[in-house]
PDB file of C-alpha atoms in Angstrom:
ATOM      1  CA  MET A  17     -65.785 -57.292  31.398  1.00 68.00           C
ATOM      2  CA  THR A  18     -65.664 -59.691  34.325  1.00 84.00           C
ATOM      3  CA  ILE A  19     -62.334 -59.821  36.122  1.00 86.00           C
ATOM      4  CA  SER A  20     -61.512 -63.098  37.871  1.00 89.00           C
ATOM      5  CA  ASP A  21     -59.665 -63.396  41.175  1.00 89.00           C
ATOM      6  CA  GLU A  22     -56.767 -65.021  39.333  1.00 91.00           C
ATOM      7  CA  GLN A  23     -56.468 -62.017  37.020  1.00 91.00           C
ATOM      8  CA  LEU A  24     -56.588 -59.625  39.968  1.00 90.00           C
ATOM      9  CA  MET A  25     -53.863 -61.556  41.794  1.00 90.00           C
ATOM     10  CA  ALA A  26     -51.716 -61.641  38.659  1.00 92.00           C
ATOM     11  CA  TYR A  27     -52.236 -57.888  38.247  1.00 91.00           C
ATOM     12  CA  ALA A  28     -51.365 -57.231  41.898  1.00 91.00           C
ATOM     13  CA  ASP A  29     -48.223 -59.358  41.532  1.00 90.00           C
ATOM     14  CA  GLY A  30     -47.237 -57.608  38.283  1.00 90.00           C
ATOM     15  CA  GLU A  31     -47.475 -60.830  36.294  1.00 92.00           C
ATOM     16  CA  LEU A  32     -50.425 -60.012  34.035  1.00 91.00           C
ATOM     17  CA  PRO A  33     -49.727 -59.827  30.275  1.00 91.00           C
ATOM     18  CA  GLU A  34     -49.847 -56.349  28.722  1.00 90.00           C
ATOM     19  CA  GLU A  35     -53.007 -56.984  26.685  1.00 88.00           C
ATOM     20  CA  GLU A  36     -54.970 -57.981  29.808  1.00 90.00           C
ATOM     21  CA  ARG A  37     -53.373 -55.357  32.038  1.00 92.00           C
ATOM     22  CA  ALA A  38     -55.051 -52.426  30.243  1.00 90.00           C
ATOM     23  CA  ALA A  39     -58.488 -54.048  30.544  1.00 90.00           C
ATOM     24  CA  VAL A  40     -57.964 -54.799  34.236  1.00 92.00           C
ATOM     25  CA  GLU A  41     -56.739 -51.257  34.937  1.00 92.00           C
ATOM     26  CA  ALA A  42     -59.827 -49.845  33.205  1.00 91.00           C
ATOM     27  CA  ALA A  43     -62.093 -52.122  35.267  1.00 91.00           C
ATOM     28  CA  ILE A  44     -60.287 -51.127  38.481  1.00 91.00           C
ATOM     29  CA  ALA A  45     -60.701 -47.428  37.627  1.00 92.00           C
ATOM     30  CA  ASN A  46     -64.473 -47.929  37.233  1.00 92.00           C
ATOM     31  CA  ASP A  47     -65.051 -50.269  40.215  1.00 91.00           C
ATOM     32  CA  PRO A  48     -63.864 -49.286  43.718  1.00 92.00           C
ATOM     33  CA  ALA A  49     -64.486 -52.861  44.972  1.00 91.00           C
ATOM     34  CA  LEU A  50     -61.920 -54.208  42.500  1.00 91.00           C
ATOM     35  CA  ALA A  51     -59.461 -51.522  43.575  1.00 92.00           C
ATOM     36  CA  GLU A  52     -59.973 -52.608  47.201  1.00 93.00           C
ATOM     37  CA  GLN A  53     -59.351 -56.257  46.270  1.00 92.00           C
ATOM     38  CA  VAL A  54     -56.118 -55.343  44.490  1.00 92.00           C
ATOM     39  CA  HIS A  55     -55.058 -53.333  47.532  1.00 93.00           C
ATOM     40  CA  ALA A  56     -55.818 -56.352  49.779  1.00 93.00           C
ATOM     41  CA  HIS A  57     -53.819 -58.677  47.495  1.00 92.00           C
ATOM     42  CA  ARG A  58     -50.843 -56.326  47.536  1.00 93.00           C
ATOM     43  CA  ALA A  59     -51.028 -55.986  51.334  1.00 94.00           C
ATOM     44  CA  LEU A  60     -51.118 -59.769  51.710  1.00 92.00           C
ATOM     45  CA  ARG A  61     -48.163 -60.145  49.346  1.00 90.00           C
ATOM     46  CA  ALA A  62     -46.186 -57.608  51.393  1.00 92.00           C
ATOM     47  CA  GLN A  63     -47.033 -59.434  54.643  1.00 93.00           C
ATOM     48  CA  LEU A  64     -45.958 -62.789  53.235  1.00 90.00           C
ATOM     49  CA  ALA A  65     -42.773 -61.357  51.763  1.00 88.00           C
ATOM     50  CA  GLU A  66     -41.900 -59.846  55.135  1.00 89.00           C
ATOM     51  CA  ALA A  67     -42.758 -63.002  57.078  1.00 90.00           C
ATOM     52  CA  PHE A  68     -40.752 -65.344  54.860  1.00 88.00           C
ATOM     53  CA  SER A  69     -37.933 -63.041  53.738  1.00 85.00           C
ATOM     54  CA  GLY A  70     -35.407 -64.726  56.034  1.00 83.00           C
ATOM     55  CA  THR A  71     -36.405 -68.193  54.908  1.00 83.00           C
ATOM     56  CA  LEU A  72     -36.060 -67.345  51.243  1.00 78.00           C
ATOM     57  CA  VAL A  73     -32.434 -66.224  51.553  1.00 82.00           C
ATOM     58  CA  GLU A  74     -31.102 -68.796  54.023  1.00 86.00           C
ATOM     59  CA  PRO A  75     -28.982 -71.571  52.530  1.00 88.00           C
ATOM     60  CA  PRO A  76     -30.218 -75.158  52.560  1.00 87.00           C
ATOM     61  CA  PRO A  77     -29.018 -77.353  55.448  1.00 90.00           C
ATOM     62  CA  ALA A  78     -25.537 -78.801  55.004  1.00 91.00           C
ATOM     63  CA  ARG A  79     -26.786 -82.381  55.293  1.00 91.00           C
ATOM     64  CA  PHE A  80     -28.934 -81.873  52.181  1.00 89.00           C
ATOM     65  CA  THR A  81     -26.139 -80.373  50.119  1.00 88.00           C
ATOM     66  CA  GLU A  82     -23.786 -83.160  51.256  1.00 88.00           C
ATOM     67  CA  LEU A  83     -26.358 -85.778  50.341  1.00 85.00           C
ATOM     68  CA  LEU A  84     -26.845 -84.310  46.896  1.00 83.00           C
ATOM     69  CA  ALA A  85     -23.103 -83.985  46.354  1.00 84.00           C
ATOM     70  CA  SER A  86     -22.316 -87.529  47.518  1.00 83.00           C
ATOM     71  CA  THR A  87     -25.002 -89.388  45.586  1.00 72.00           C
ATOM     72  CA  PRO A  88     -24.140 -89.586  41.918  1.00 78.00           C
ATOM     73  CA  PRO A  89     -27.112 -89.893  39.618  1.00 74.00           C
ATOM     74  CA  SER A  90     -27.532 -93.339  38.186  1.00 81.00           C
ATOM     75  CA  VAL A  91     -29.447 -94.698  35.261  1.00 87.00           C
ATOM     76  CA  ILE A  92     -30.862 -98.176  35.632  1.00 86.00           C
ATOM     77  CA  SER A  93     -32.143-100.601  33.077  1.00 89.00           C
ATOM     78  CA  LEU A  94     -35.908-100.855  33.244  1.00 90.00           C
ATOM     79  CA  ASP A  95     -35.798-104.460  32.042  1.00 92.00           C
ATOM     80  CA  ALA A  96     -33.330-105.416  34.786  1.00 90.00           C
ATOM     81  CA  HIS A  97     -35.496-103.727  37.407  1.00 90.00           C
ATOM     82  CA  ARG A  98     -38.590-105.570  36.195  1.00 92.00           C
ATOM     83  CA  GLU A  99     -36.658-108.848  36.253  1.00 91.00           C
ATOM     84  CA  SER A 100     -35.556-108.288  39.855  1.00 89.00           C
ATOM     85  CA  ARG A 101     -39.132-107.491  40.875  1.00 90.00           C
ATOM     86  CA  GLU A 102     -40.376-110.692  39.247  1.00 88.00           C
ATOM     87  CA  GLN A 103     -37.721-112.706  41.088  1.00 86.00           C
ATOM     88  CA  GLU A 104     -38.728-111.074  44.366  1.00 85.00           C
ATOM     89  CA  ARG A 105     -42.371-111.937  43.746  1.00 81.00           C
ATOM     90  CA  ALA A 106     -41.422-115.532  43.000  1.00 76.00           C
ATOM     91  CA  ARG A 107     -39.573-115.767  46.319  1.00 76.00           C
ATOM     92  CA  ARG A 108     -42.576-114.413  48.193  1.00 75.00           C
ATOM     93  CA  ARG A 109     -44.892-117.202  47.042  1.00 78.00           C
ATOM     94  CA  TRP A 110     -45.996-119.606  49.742  1.00 79.00           C
ATOM     95  CA  SER A 111     -44.105-122.854  50.171  1.00 83.00           C
ATOM     96  CA  TRP A 112     -45.447-126.261  51.252  1.00 89.00           C
ATOM     97  CA  PRO A 113     -44.821-125.711  54.987  1.00 90.00           C
ATOM     98  CA  GLU A 114     -46.789-122.471  54.897  1.00 90.00           C
ATOM     99  CA  TRP A 115     -49.705-124.129  53.090  1.00 92.00           C
ATOM    100  CA  GLY A 116     -49.557-127.012  55.581  1.00 95.00           C
ATOM    101  CA  ALA A 117     -49.686-124.616  58.521  1.00 95.00           C
ATOM    102  CA  LEU A 118     -52.662-122.863  56.969  1.00 95.00           C
ATOM    103  CA  ALA A 119     -54.472-126.178  56.449  1.00 97.00           C
ATOM    104  CA  ALA A 120     -53.757-127.260  60.036  1.00 97.00           C
ATOM    105  CA  SER A 121     -55.104-123.939  61.322  1.00 97.00           C
ATOM    106  CA  VAL A 122     -58.285-124.356  59.307  1.00 97.00           C
ATOM    107  CA  VAL A 123     -58.781-127.931  60.577  1.00 97.00           C
ATOM    108  CA  ALA A 124     -58.202-126.835  64.178  1.00 96.00           C
ATOM    109  CA  GLY A 125     -60.623-123.936  63.754  1.00 94.00           C
ATOM    110  CA  VAL A 126     -63.321-126.169  62.262  1.00 94.00           C
ATOM    111  CA  ALA A 127     -62.873-128.739  65.043  1.00 90.00           C
ATOM    112  CA  ALA A 128     -63.037-126.101  67.781  1.00 88.00           C
ATOM    113  CA  GLY A 129     -66.057-124.491  66.165  1.00 85.00           C
ATOM    114  CA  SER A 130     -67.939-127.747  65.822  1.00 80.00           C
ATOM    115  CA  MET A 131     -67.270-128.640  69.463  1.00 76.00           C
ATOM    116  CA  TRP A 132     -68.446-125.212  70.570  1.00 73.00           C
ATOM    117  CA  LEU A 133     -71.593-125.410  68.464  1.00 72.00           C
ATOM    118  CA  GLN A 134     -72.471-128.867  69.831  1.00 68.00           C
ATOM    119  CA  GLY A 135     -72.354-127.524  73.373  1.00 58.00           C
ATOM    120  CA  ARG A 136     -70.423-130.419  74.900  1.00 59.00           C
ATOM    121  CA  GLY A 137     -69.005-128.333  77.718  1.00 65.00           C
ATOM    122  CA  PRO A 138     -69.496-128.714  81.486  1.00 73.00           C
ATOM    123  CA  ILE A 139     -72.157-125.986  81.524  1.00 76.00           C
ATOM    124  CA  GLY A 140     -75.494-126.459  79.798  1.00 76.00           C
ATOM    125  CA  SER A 141     -78.822-124.736  79.520  1.00 77.00           C
ATOM    126  CA  GLU A 142     -82.235-126.114  80.420  1.00 82.00           C
ATOM    127  CA  GLY A 143     -85.336-123.984  80.246  1.00 86.00           C
ATOM    128  CA  GLY A 144     -83.300-120.823  79.954  1.00 83.00           C
ATOM    129  CA  ALA A 145     -81.298-121.505  83.125  1.00 88.00           C
ATOM    130  CA  LEU A 146     -77.637-122.457  83.317  1.00 84.00           C
ATOM    131  CA  VAL A 147     -77.029-125.905  84.773  1.00 85.00           C
ATOM    132  CA  ALA A 148     -73.992-128.042  85.422  1.00 84.00           C
ATOM    133  CA  ARG A 149     -73.751-131.031  83.173  1.00 78.00           C
ATOM    134  CA  GLY A 150     -71.402-133.939  82.877  1.00 75.00           C
ATOM    135  CA  GLU A 151     -70.786-137.470  83.953  1.00 74.00           C
ATOM    136  CA  LEU A 152     -70.525-138.257  87.643  1.00 70.00           C
TER     137      LEU A 152
END
């Protein structure tokens, strides 16, 4: 029988069902490597229990217990919540001024881009060299 790590950990923790426990004990008796793994699991469990023993018995912070005591549970209507979300989405839609600002930004960007692509600035290029250009 093949014993999985999960079964060994459950055995070491004392959480293995009776019907599996006998099979695992028989396998451990026949295989010293399995016995060593169980010993390692139990040693790790003891280390963790010792390391966190103080944390497990300390009470929760007062601010958490006060928060839980002061906030009564409430049941909300799912339909009302969906309605409020739909109203919020409707308010977030863009209005005419926002669309106008977007259109103006696009026009300004296209105009600036076309001027840049035409190269109508005071510096030009001739034969691979930069030259000054403009009316005198």
